[in-house]
Amino acid sequence: MAQRPVRTPQQLSDASVHVHYEWYMLVATAANMTFAPSPQWPYSIHCALINDLAVHARALRHFLWPEKPVFESDVIAEDYFPAGAWSPSAPPAMLDSLREDVAKYIVHISYDRPNAGGEKPWPMSVIALELDGHMRKFKEDVERRDAALLNDDHWRQDWRVQGREVAALRMHMAHRIARGE
């Protein structure tokens, strides 16, 4: 990747509001779909929630593990660290096709979509939990470096609520695994 411009602490703090929004919406929507689905929801609401989850997941995947093209205006995790200091683990295999899948099934009308009757199975709770773990690591790494780079008003405000939602999602997934689902 080409040399990134060095951002000021204020620019990073301001951008962190948007990073937090993507993360919070991913987790909150996954929790709401898992624990508060309504049989009265029209199909359009169900699809809108899946689209919402998928787009937030794609944004966070690009934030943590940028894929080309990376524009100068893109906010990416490495911007919060000195050059070469951010070294996340490799992206999980389950996220390998996320960008392409979101493009194919949501963002673009594509001939690659399944034929009538078929839908893309979106394991959104699993994807949300996976991304949540990597975002928590990012948050911890930034706080060790300079907590002021994360806008306190946003990163601390929803933390307890988000923590409860993630804990509930993890418990739900553990029960599903125990049942062999």
Tab-separated table of C-alpha atoms in Angstrom, residues 20-35 52-53 56-57 60 124-125 127-133 135-136 158-170:
chain	number	residue	atom	x	y	z
A	20	HIS	CA	-17.584	3.471	16.344
A	21	TYR	CA	-20.887	3.977	14.528
A	22	GLU	CA	-20.105	1.134	12.103
A	23	TRP	CA	-19.083	-1.158	14.954
A	24	TYR	CA	-22.020	-0.295	17.186
A	25	MET	CA	-24.571	-0.684	14.397
A	26	LEU	CA	-23.138	-4.059	13.384
A	27	VAL	CA	-23.394	-5.444	16.915
A	28	ALA	CA	-26.705	-3.792	17.808
A	29	THR	CA	-28.427	-4.903	14.615
A	30	ALA	CA	-27.083	-8.467	14.954
A	31	ALA	CA	-28.394	-8.585	18.535
A	32	ASN	CA	-31.783	-7.178	17.545
A	33	MET	CA	-32.158	-9.664	14.702
A	34	THR	CA	-31.156	-12.529	16.977
A	35	PHE	CA	-33.199	-11.674	20.048
A	52	ASP	CA	-27.573	-3.091	7.078
A	53	LEU	CA	-25.502	-5.772	8.805
A	56	HIS	CA	-21.463	-2.395	8.273
A	57	ALA	CA	-19.508	-5.668	8.240
A	60	LEU	CA	-15.315	-2.759	9.233
A	124	MET	CA	-24.427	-12.412	10.525
A	125	SER	CA	-24.226	-13.273	14.236
A	127	ILE	CA	-19.601	-12.398	11.387
A	128	ALA	CA	-20.607	-9.746	13.951
A	129	LEU	CA	-18.906	-11.630	16.788
A	130	GLU	CA	-15.760	-12.177	14.743
A	131	LEU	CA	-15.492	-8.514	13.802
A	132	ASP	CA	-16.336	-7.463	17.355
A	133	GLY	CA	-13.329	-9.384	18.669
A	135	MET	CA	-12.487	-4.269	16.905
A	136	ARG	CA	-12.003	-4.792	20.642
A	158	ASP	CA	-22.450	2.781	24.386
A	159	TRP	CA	-19.744	0.461	25.703
A	160	ARG	CA	-21.808	-1.192	28.474
A	161	VAL	CA	-24.821	-1.677	26.220
A	162	GLN	CA	-22.662	-3.033	23.422
A	163	GLY	CA	-20.913	-5.360	25.876
A	164	ARG	CA	-24.252	-6.827	26.995
A	165	GLU	CA	-25.347	-7.335	23.384
A	166	VAL	CA	-22.101	-9.105	22.511
A	167	ALA	CA	-22.310	-11.304	25.610
A	168	ALA	CA	-25.856	-12.279	24.669
A	169	LEU	CA	-24.809	-13.042	21.078
A	170	ARG	CA	-21.931	-15.222	22.315
